């Protein structure tokens, strides 16, 4: 073959793969902006990303102006960058999750194509990207899909390197990519970005008797240096700036949260089995055929792939089943190997079948419809009351206005109202109250502990607000519709808007008003107490 013909073949080969992965990206992204942010996670993480963009401080993630170290900054960096390029709206806020999903799909596709075959790679990618669990997760603005993408890339690249090293083929680029992906995983969600891929690869190497090869990879010092260069600078900078950072981020958010009770969303050990199998319909029934049908002759390098997928899925599910606190999105890294096993089941069941195209088309179409239905359901049931709260025509929060959130922090409102800075959160901030539950109050109190001066500026008592509201300037108060039960002084303010759960009041302070300007009035903005407000 001439050099020109070889070049044309290589170009066509790359174009074919690039076109397929481009279609995958378009499919994952096209509905990402069609629904409001869901409370509380999407409002929280999109709000932190927007605050990073507005403040210009791209180093310290901040929740309402306070250092927020529940998670590392990669999601916020990507989200803030997307908002800077595309504008502040839901699609940009969810772009980091879309990118994480695309990275997971592309990594799985590449691994199966290199060590299986093209048909297996495409079937697995199709099953993954049309699983309702994966598709909706790709359009949910929190950290789970982003770290799932990093974990998938780390495992795929490490497995590629191990197989290539075992076969005496070039392996260093794949291993470097694995370490770099692990560094991104650290920046996405912390230690699980390294622990989970490491556990999967080590167990797989032991079961396939590749321990010596895995050990050679593990001691490859350029990879560790690369991972340190990717993730290390931010962690070092935070520790130097905040001496309490290591204890809070590593000890509390990783080990105490993993082992202790008292956090939200406690579920039994078996919780993830029905979640994964049910939310990945209609593809999961093909797993049964994978077990029942005889396996065809393995493709080049594919002998260990089924075992890798079983180990991968098992390690992820068991790891996240151990702690009492469980969220659905935690187990997203188990979906790529599940999709690969589904594709193997399809290959075994439909090998040589004339109905193969029809069966795949029908299953894929049903799956796609369920994906779109899942997005619609998330938009209907997940939209919080504050995302639906709009100021009347002619009303707006102007620069210099003071905003008070009363006995609650409404995560979505700064995003939707484009508030220029932090707001005052008026509540009971005594430690016994603030640390009693794993909720918005504890998040803000924990964040404020890193900067006590900033904490005093934005976290204040309810009783201190009337005197500040009576000072010159405009103040907006946002609170539950029955806020007069904890703050009777809101009845002296003008009611601007409300729905069944939230109300907004305004007071235009004038020079010469006394600190008791809100007392002794009638109740022009009073609402009847609503028993359903929280």
C-alpha positions as semicolon CSV with decimal commas, in nm:
position;residue;x (nm);y (nm);z (nm)
1;X;0,000;0,000;0,000
2;X;0,134;0,343;-0,097
3;X;0,197;0,611;0,164
4;X;-0,085;0,824;0,021
5;X;-0,333;0,536;0,040
6;X;-0,224;0,457;0,394
7;X;-0,269;0,820;0,493
8;X;-0,619;0,826;0,342
9;X;-0,708;0,506;0,529
10;X;-0,582;0,646;0,856
11;X;-0,774;0,971;0,801
12;X;-1,094;0,780;0,723
13;X;-1,041;0,561;1,030
14;X;-1,009;0,864;1,259
15;X;-1,303;1,042;1,096
16;X;-1,525;0,739;1,155
17;X;-1,447;0,723;1,525
18;X;-1,461;1,100;1,569
19;X;-1,801;1,121;1,400
20;X;-1,941;0,848;1,624
21;X;-1,813;1,014;1,942
22;X;-1,936;1,354;1,823
23;X;-2,287;1,210;1,785
24;X;-2,258;1,068;2,135
25;X;-2,173;1,414;2,269
26;X;-2,463;1,580;2,088
27;X;-2,704;1,316;2,220
28;X;-2,588;1,365;2,579
29;X;-2,603;1,745;2,562
30;X;-2,914;1,831;2,364
31;X;-3,169;1,833;2,649
32;X;-2,935;1,966;2,919
33;X;-3,093;2,313;2,925
34;X;-3,460;2,218;2,909
35;X;-3,544;2,205;3,280
36;X;-3,482;2,425;3,585
37;X;-3,216;2,345;3,842
38;X;-3,316;2,077;4,091
39;X;-3,291;2,139;4,466
40;X;-3,069;2,126;4,649
41;X;-2,770;1,982;4,461
42;X;-2,795;2,157;4,127
43;X;-2,861;2,493;4,286
44;X;-2,568;2,449;4,522
45;X;-2,305;2,343;4,267
46;X;-2,422;2,574;3,990
47;X;-2,429;2,858;4,244
48;X;-2,072;2,793;4,357
49;X;-1,954;2,788;3,994
50;X;-2,137;3,112;3,919
51;X;-1,994;3,276;4,232
52;X;-1,645;3,178;4,117
53;X;-1,709;3,352;3,786
54;X;-1,865;3,662;3,945
55;X;-1,597;3,708;4,212
56;X;-1,299;3,632;3,989
57;X;-1,159;3,405;4,262
58;X;-1,097;3,079;4,076
59;X;-0,896;2,926;4,358
60;X;-1,137;2,901;4,655
61;X;-1,485;2,758;4,590
62;X;-1,737;2,967;4,786
63;X;-2,094;2,906;4,895
64;X;-2,255;3,242;4,974
65;X;-1,913;3,401;5,004
66;X;-1,775;3,136;5,243
67;X;-1,505;2,873;5,162
68;X;-1,689;2,557;5,057
69;X;-1,464;2,253;5,086
70;X;-1,712;1,968;5,068
71;X;-1,561;1,883;4,731
72;X;-1,259;1,991;4,516
73;X;-1,288;2,257;4,244
74;X;-1,285;2,080;3,904
75;X;-1,663;2,095;3,856
76;X;-1,667;2,463;3,952
77;X;-1,380;2,547;3,719
78;X;-1,554;2,379;3,425
79;X;-1,892;2,529;3,517
80;X;-1,756;2,881;3,561
81;X;-1,569;2,850;3,231
82;X;-1,883;2,730;3,054
83;X;-2,083;3,021;3,195
84;X;-1,816;3,265;3,088
85;X;-1,834;3,133;2,730
86;X;-2,203;3,049;2,692
87;X;-2,372;3,267;2,955
88;X;-2,530;3,194;3,293
89;X;-2,806;2,943;3,229
90;X;-2,890;2,580;3,300
91;X;-2,716;2,432;2,995
92;X;-2,383;2,590;3,088
93;X;-2,427;2,488;3,452
94;X;-2,470;2,124;3,347
95;X;-2,192;2,116;3,088
96;X;-1,934;1,969;3,334
97;X;-2,161;1,668;3,386
98;X;-2,215;1,633;3,011
99;X;-1,837;1,636;2,963
100;X;-1,794;1,374;3,236
101;X;-2,051;1,149;3,068
102;X;-1,887;1,194;2,729
103;X;-1,547;1,111;2,879
104;X;-1,690;0,790;3,028
105;X;-1,850;0,689;2,698
106;X;-1,540;0,772;2,493
107;X;-1,311;0,584;2,733
108;X;-1,527;0,271;2,729
109;X;-1,557;0,286;2,349
110;X;-1,181;0,321;2,305
111;X;-1,095;0,036;2,542
112;X;-1,339;-0,206;2,380
113;X;-1,236;-0,102;2,029
114;X;-0,867;-0,153;2,104
115;X;-0,900;-0,485;2,286
116;X;-1,233;-0,619;2,163
117;X;-1,388;-0,520;1,833
118;X;-1,567;-0,226;1,680
119;X;-1,915;-0,380;1,701
120;X;-1,879;-0,456;2,071
121;X;-1,752;-0,103;2,136
122;X;-2,045;0,060;1,958
123;X;-2,308;-0,161;2,116
124;X;-2,170;-0,095;2,463
125;X;-2,157;0,280;2,401
126;X;-2,514;0,275;2,267
127;X;-2,637;0,084;2,572
128;X;-2,453;0,318;2,808
129;X;-2,569;0,646;2,655
130;X;-2,932;0,541;2,618
131;X;-2,963;0,403;2,970
132;X;-3,202;0,646;3,145
133;X;-2,985;0,644;3,458
134;X;-2,676;0,751;3,266
135;X;-2,857;0,995;3,035
136;X;-3,032;1,187;3,315
137;X;-2,716;1,175;3,527
138;X;-2,527;1,334;3,239
139;X;-2,761;1,632;3,268
140;X;-2,757;1,677;3,643
141;X;-2,535;1,956;3,773
142;X;-2,349;1,783;4,051
143;X;-2,013;1,611;4,086
144;X;-2,117;1,247;4,043
145;X;-2,104;1,218;3,664
146;X;-1,783;1,418;3,636
147;X;-1,598;1,191;3,877
148;X;-1,758;0,887;3,708
149;X;-1,603;1,004;3,382
150;X;-1,262;1,047;3,543
151;X;-1,282;0,704;3,711
152;X;-1,386;0,540;3,385
153;X;-1,102;0,706;3,195
154;X;-0,852;0,600;3,464
155;X;-0,963;0,236;3,461
156;X;-0,983;0,218;3,081
157;X;-0,639;0,371;3,031
158;X;-0,481;0,159;3,305
159;X;-0,637;-0,159;3,165
160;X;-0,516;-0,064;2,818
161;X;-0,165;-0,008;2,954
162;X;-0,166;-0,338;3,142
163;X;-0,281;-0,537;2,838
164;X;-0,029;-0,364;2,614
165;X;0,254;-0,416;2,863
166;X;0,157;-0,781;2,897
167;X;0,171;-0,817;2,518
168;X;0,498;-0,619;2,491
169;X;0,336;-0,336;2,298
170;X;0,376;0,040;2,368
171;X;0,209;0,118;2,700
172;X;0,356;0,438;2,849
173;X;0,116;0,684;2,684
174;X;-0,188;0,489;2,809
175;X;-0,045;0,468;3,161
176;X;0,037;0,840;3,162
177;X;-0,323;0,911;3,063
178;X;-0,440;0,686;3,348
179;X;-0,238;0,881;3,605
180;X;-0,350;1,214;3,459
181;X;-0,714;1,099;3,473
182;X;-0,663;0,994;3,835
183;X;-0,534;1,343;3,909
184;X;-0,849;1,490;3,753
185;X;-1,052;1,246;3,962
186;X;-0,885;1,384;4,274
187;X;-0,982;1,734;4,164
188;X;-1,334;1,618;4,082
189;X;-1,432;1,449;4,407
190;X;-1,130;1,357;4,613
191;X;-0,971;1,026;4,703
192;X;-1,225;0,801;4,530
193;X;-1,077;0,925;4,201
194;X;-0,769;0,716;4,288
195;X;-0,896;0,453;4,534
196;X;-1,169;0,305;4,315
197;X;-0,965;0,270;3,993
198;X;-0,673;0,134;4,193
199;X;-0,893;-0,125;4,361
200;X;-1,042;-0,237;4,031
201;X;-0,709;-0,274;3,850
202;X;-0,534;-0,448;4,141
203;X;-0,814;-0,702;4,192
204;X;-0,838;-0,769;3,818
205;X;-0,461;-0,816;3,794
206;X;-0,468;-1,063;4,081
207;X;-0,751;-1,265;3,931
208;X;-0,587;-1,278;3,586
209;X;-0,239;-1,351;3,726
210;X;-0,093;-1,026;3,600
211;X;0,036;-0,916;3,940
212;X;0,393;-0,860;3,822
213;X;0,274;-0,643;3,532
214;X;0,047;-0,442;3,763
215;X;0,332;-0,393;4,009
216;X;0,555;-0,260;3,732
217;X;0,283;-0,009;3,644
218;X;0,229;0,088;4,008
219;X;0,594;0,186;4,061
220;X;0,620;0,389;3,742
221;X;0,734;0,714;3,898
222;X;0,664;0,945;3,600
223;X;0,295;0,864;3,639
224;X;0,288;0,958;4,008
225;X;0,473;1,279;3,927
226;X;0,220;1,361;3,656
227;X;-0,072;1,299;3,893
228;X;0,091;1,520;4,156
229;X;0,140;1,798;3,901
230;X;-0,225;1,776;3,795
231;X;-0,388;1,769;4,141
232;X;-0,123;1,875;4,390
233;X;-0,103;2,253;4,349
234;X;-0,462;2,321;4,451
235;X;-0,451;2,097;4,758
236;X;-0,120;2,246;4,872
237;X;-0,250;2,600;4,820
238;X;-0,562;2,531;5,026
239;X;-0,365;2,371;5,309
240;X;-0,125;2,666;5,325
241;X;-0,412;2,914;5,326
242;X;-0,642;2,725;5,565
243;X;-0,462;2,507;5,825
244;X;-0,789;2,325;5,904
245;X;-0,835;2,217;5,542
246;X;-0,677;1,869;5,568
247;X;-0,880;1,766;5,872
248;X;-1,206;1,887;5,721
249;X;-1,163;1,776;5,360
250;X;-0,979;1,446;5,412
251;X;-1,074;1,325;5,760
252;X;-1,431;1,455;5,787
253;X;-1,554;1,452;5,427
254;X;-1,389;1,121;5,337
255;X;-1,339;0,896;5,637
256;X;-1,591;1,021;5,893
257;X;-1,861;1,061;5,632
258;X;-1,790;0,713;5,495
259;X;-1,795;0,538;5,831
260;X;-2,033;0,739;6,047
261;X;-2,409;0,774;6,067
262;X;-2,598;1,100;6,113
263;X;-2,575;1,211;5,750
264;X;-2,868;1,230;5,510
265;X;-3,000;0,958;5,279
266;X;-2,939;0,647;5,489
267;X;-3,032;0,329;5,298
268;X;-2,976;-0,049;5,342
269;X;-2,678;-0,233;5,199
270;X;-2,872;-0,373;4,901
271;X;-3,000;-0,030;4,791
272;X;-2,795;-0,004;4,471
273;X;-2,894;-0,338;4,316
274;X;-3,253;-0,237;4,227
275;X;-3,139;0,117;4,149
276;X;-2,888;0,008;3,885
277;X;-3,096;-0,270;3,734
278;X;-3,419;-0,069;3,731
279;X;-3,287;0,264;3,607
280;X;-3,091;0,103;3,324
281;X;-3,394;-0,064;3,166
282;X;-3,458;-0,175;2,895
283;X;-3,096;-0,288;2,858
284;X;-3,044;-0,485;3,181
285;X;-3,242;-0,799;3,078
286;X;-2,965;-0,872;2,827
287;X;-2,738;-0,947;3,122
288;X;-2,928;-1,273;3,173
289;X;-2,841;-1,382;2,820
290;X;-2,476;-1,302;2,887
291;X;-2,480;-1,565;3,161
292;X;-2,686;-1,825;2,972
293;X;-2,536;-1,819;2,624
294;X;-2,203;-1,977;2,536
295;X;-1,927;-1,727;2,472
296;X;-1,787;-1,693;2,120
297;X;-1,416;-1,717;2,060
298;X;-1,252;-1,413;2,220
299;X;-1,120;-1,136;2,000
300;X;-0,761;-1,018;2,014
301;X;-0,675;-0,911;2,368
302;X;-1,034;-0,954;2,484
303;X;-0,984;-1,260;2,703
304;X;-0,980;-1,061;3,026
305;X;-1,241;-0,798;2,939
306;X;-1,553;-0,973;3,078
307;X;-1,377;-1,035;3,408
308;X;-1,256;-0,674;3,415
309;X;-1,613;-0,551;3,373
310;X;-1,743;-0,780;3,648
311;X;-1,468;-0,670;3,886
312;X;-1,517;-0,305;3,794
313;X;-1,891;-0,310;3,852
314;X;-1,862;-0,518;4,169
315;X;-1,596;-0,302;4,333
316;X;-1,793;0,019;4,269
317;X;-2,126;-0,117;4,392
318;X;-1,981;-0,282;4,703
319;X;-1,769;0,023;4,790
320;X;-2,065;0,260;4,788
321;X;-2,293;0,007;4,959
322;X;-2,078;0,001;5,273
323;X;-2,155;0,349;5,416
324;X;-2,503;0,417;5,550
325;X;-2,539;0,740;5,354
326;X;-2,619;0,660;4,991
327;X;-2,715;0,881;4,700
328;X;-2,828;0,740;4,366
329;X;-2,556;0,918;4,169
330;X;-2,269;0,769;4,369
331;X;-2,288;0,443;4,173
332;X;-2,265;0,599;3,825
333;X;-1,906;0,462;3,775
334;X;-2,062;0,113;3,766
335;X;-2,264;0,188;3,452
336;X;-1,986;0,167;3,188
337;X;-1,893;-0,194;3,281
338;X;-2,263;-0,278;3,304
339;X;-2,307;-0,150;2,948
340;X;-2,011;-0,358;2,832
341;X;-2,165;-0,673;2,985
342;X;-2,496;-0,586;2,818
343;X;-2,312;-0,559;2,485
344;X;-2,150;-0,898;2,546
345;X;-2,496;-1,040;2,615
346;X;-2,626;-0,893;2,292
347;X;-2,329;-1,035;2,103
348;X;-2,387;-1,382;2,243
349;X;-2,765;-1,379;2,197
350;X;-2,781;-1,222;1,852
351;X;-2,468;-1,358;1,686
352;X;-2,572;-1,451;1,331
353;X;-2,937;-1,364;1,394
354;X;-3,123;-1,201;1,103
355;X;-3,336;-1,012;1,356
356;X;-3,036;-0,845;1,517
357;X;-3,090;-0,501;1,363
358;X;-3,462;-0,502;1,451
359;X;-3,402;-0,607;1,810
360;X;-3,130;-0,348;1,862
361;X;-3,340;-0,078;1,697
362;X;-3,647;-0,154;1,908
363;X;-3,451;-0,167;2,232
364;X;-3,257;0,148;2,152
365;X;-3,571;0,339;2,054
366;X;-3,751;0,241;2,375
367;X;-3,442;0,334;2,576
368;X;-3,417;0,675;2,406
369;X;-3,783;0,747;2,479
370;X;-3,730;0,655;2,843
371;X;-3,429;0,888;2,854
372;X;-3,634;1,183;2,731
373;X;-3,916;1,088;2,967
374;X;-3,669;1,079;3,255
375;X;-3,559;1,435;3,179
376;X;-3,922;1,549;3,167
377;X;-3,996;1,375;3,498
378;X;-3,690;1,531;3,661
379;X;-3,804;1,874;3,543
380;X;-4,157;1,824;3,674
381;X;-4,082;1,670;4,013
382;X;-3,742;1,826;4,083
383;X;-3,816;2,196;4,029
384;X;-3,795;2,371;4,368
385;X;-4,036;2,650;4,470
386;X;-3,764;2,916;4,460
387;X;-3,679;2,836;4,096
388;X;-4,040;2,923;4,012
389;X;-4,038;3,251;4,208
390;X;-4,013;3,552;3,978
391;X;-4,017;3,920;4,075
392;X;-4,304;4,123;3,927
393;X;-4,243;4,335;3,620
394;X;-4,051;4,650;3,709
395;X;-3,901;4,499;4,024
396;X;-3,537;4,395;4,040
397;X;-3,255;4,362;4,290
398;X;-3,020;4,650;4,212
399;X;-2,647;4,671;4,288
400;X;-2,608;4,789;4,647
401;X;-2,939;4,638;4,764
402;X;-2,920;4,421;5,072
403;X;-3,071;4,071;5,044
404;X;-3,168;3,863;5,347
405;X;-3,268;3,498;5,334
406;X;-3,474;3,427;5,642
407;X;-3,423;3,098;5,828
408;X;-3,340;2,916;5,503
409;X;-3,084;2,929;5,225
410;X;-3,247;2,913;4,881
411;X;-2,967;2,775;4,666
412;X;-3,122;2,854;4,328
413;X;-3,221;3,218;4,381
414;X;-2,872;3,376;4,346
415;X;-2,838;3,190;4,014
416;X;-3,180;3,283;3,874
417;X;-3,191;3,639;4,010
418;X;-2,828;3,702;3,909
419;X;-2,749;3,842;4,253
420;X;-2,418;4,030;4,243
421;X;-2,276;3,889;4,567
422;X;-2,347;3,694;4,887
423;X;-2,666;3,744;5,087
424;X;-2,726;3,768;5,459
425;X;-2,864;3,441;5,595
426;X;-3,058;3,514;5,914
427;X;-3,110;3,211;6,135
428;X;-3,008;3,049;6,464
429;X;-2,634;2,991;6,430
430;X;-2,562;2,847;6,774
431;X;-2,338;2,538;6,726
432;X;-2,591;2,302;6,885
433;X;-2,848;2,410;6,625
434;X;-2,620;2,458;6,325
435;X;-2,456;2,115;6,363
436;X;-2,772;1,922;6,453
437;X;-2,860;1,812;6,098
438;X;-2,676;1,755;5,772
439;X;-2,847;2,041;5,587
440;X;-2,798;2,392;5,445
441;X;-2,736;2,538;5,790
442;X;-2,451;2,296;5,865
443;X;-2,296;2,355;5,522
444;X;-2,285;2,730;5,577
445;X;-2,167;2,700;5,937
446;X;-1,885;2,462;5,835
447;X;-1,784;2,697;5,554
448;X;-1,792;2,999;5,784
449;X;-1,554;2,835;6,030
450;X;-1,269;2,882;5,779
451;X;-1,319;3,261;5,773
452;X;-1,482;3,387;6,097
453;X;-1,480;3,752;5,985
454;X;-1,662;3,669;5,662
455;X;-1,893;3,441;5,857
456;X;-1,997;3,727;6,084
457;X;-2,081;3,940;5,781
458;X;-2,314;3,689;5,614
459;X;-2,445;3,457;5,887
460;X;-2,645;3,663;6,138
461;X;-2,923;3,626;6,389
462;X;-3,286;3,693;6,307
463;X;-3,332;3,949;6,584
464;X;-3,046;4,162;6,448
465;X;-3,219;4,224;6,116
466;X;-3,483;4,494;6,191
467;X;-3,223;4,755;6,290
468;X;-3,024;4,684;5,973
469;X;-3,333;4,690;5,753
470;X;-3,430;5,029;5,895
471;X;-3,094;5,177;5,792
472;X;-3,084;5,379;5,468
473;X;-3,100;5,165;5,155
474;X;-3,322;4,899;5,005
475;X;-3,351;4,554;5,167
476;X;-3,515;4,243;5,028
477;X;-3,619;3,962;5,262
478;X;-3,685;3,613;5,122
479;X;-3,835;3,355;5,351
480;X;-4,109;3,098;5,407
481;X;-4,462;3,218;5,347
482;X;-4,529;3,190;5,720
483;X;-4,209;3,375;5,811
484;X;-4,404;3,600;6,052
485;X;-4,403;3,308;6,296
486;X;-4,026;3,348;6,349
487;X;-3,989;3,713;6,240
488;X;-4,304;3,916;6,312
489;X;-4,129;4,229;6,185
490;X;-4,174;4,118;5,821
491;X;-4,536;4,236;5,857
492;X;-4,403;4,590;5,858
493;X;-4,247;4,542;5,514
494;X;-4,404;4,556;5,169
495;X;-4,500;4,219;5,028
496;X;-4,362;4,192;4,673
497;X;-4,445;3,838;4,560
498;X;-4,514;3,493;4,698
499;X;-4,615;3,139;4,618
500;X;-4,741;2,862;4,844
501;X;-4,403;2,819;5,012
502;X;-4,191;3,132;4,965
503;X;-4,254;3,505;4,998
504;X;-4,048;3,815;4,922
505;X;-4,073;4,143;5,113
506;X;-3,902;4,476;5,051
507;X;-3,829;4,784;5,261
508;X;-3,686;5,111;5,130
509;X;-3,498;5,249;5,428
510;X;-3,479;5,627;5,451
511;X;-3,251;5,857;5,643
512;X;-3,390;5,945;5,983
513;X;-3,579;5,620;6,040
514;X;-3,529;5,467;6,379
515;X;-3,414;5,109;6,433
516;X;-3,772;5,019;6,528
517;X;-3,926;5,130;6,198
518;X;-4,079;4,789;6,135
519;X;-4,270;4,777;6,465
520;X;-4,597;4,945;6,553
521;X;-4,732;4,917;6,196
522;X;-5,030;4,734;6,065
523;X;-4,968;4,437;5,846
524;X;-4,992;4,562;5,487
525;X;-4,796;4,265;5,359
526;X;-4,929;4,002;5,592
527;X;-5,006;3,656;5,471
528;X;-5,209;3,401;5,662
529;X;-4,983;3,140;5,819
530;X;-4,945;2,840;5,591
531;X;-4,898;2,518;5,781
532;X;-4,706;2,354;5,498
533;X;-4,416;2,601;5,495
534;X;-4,088;2,490;5,643
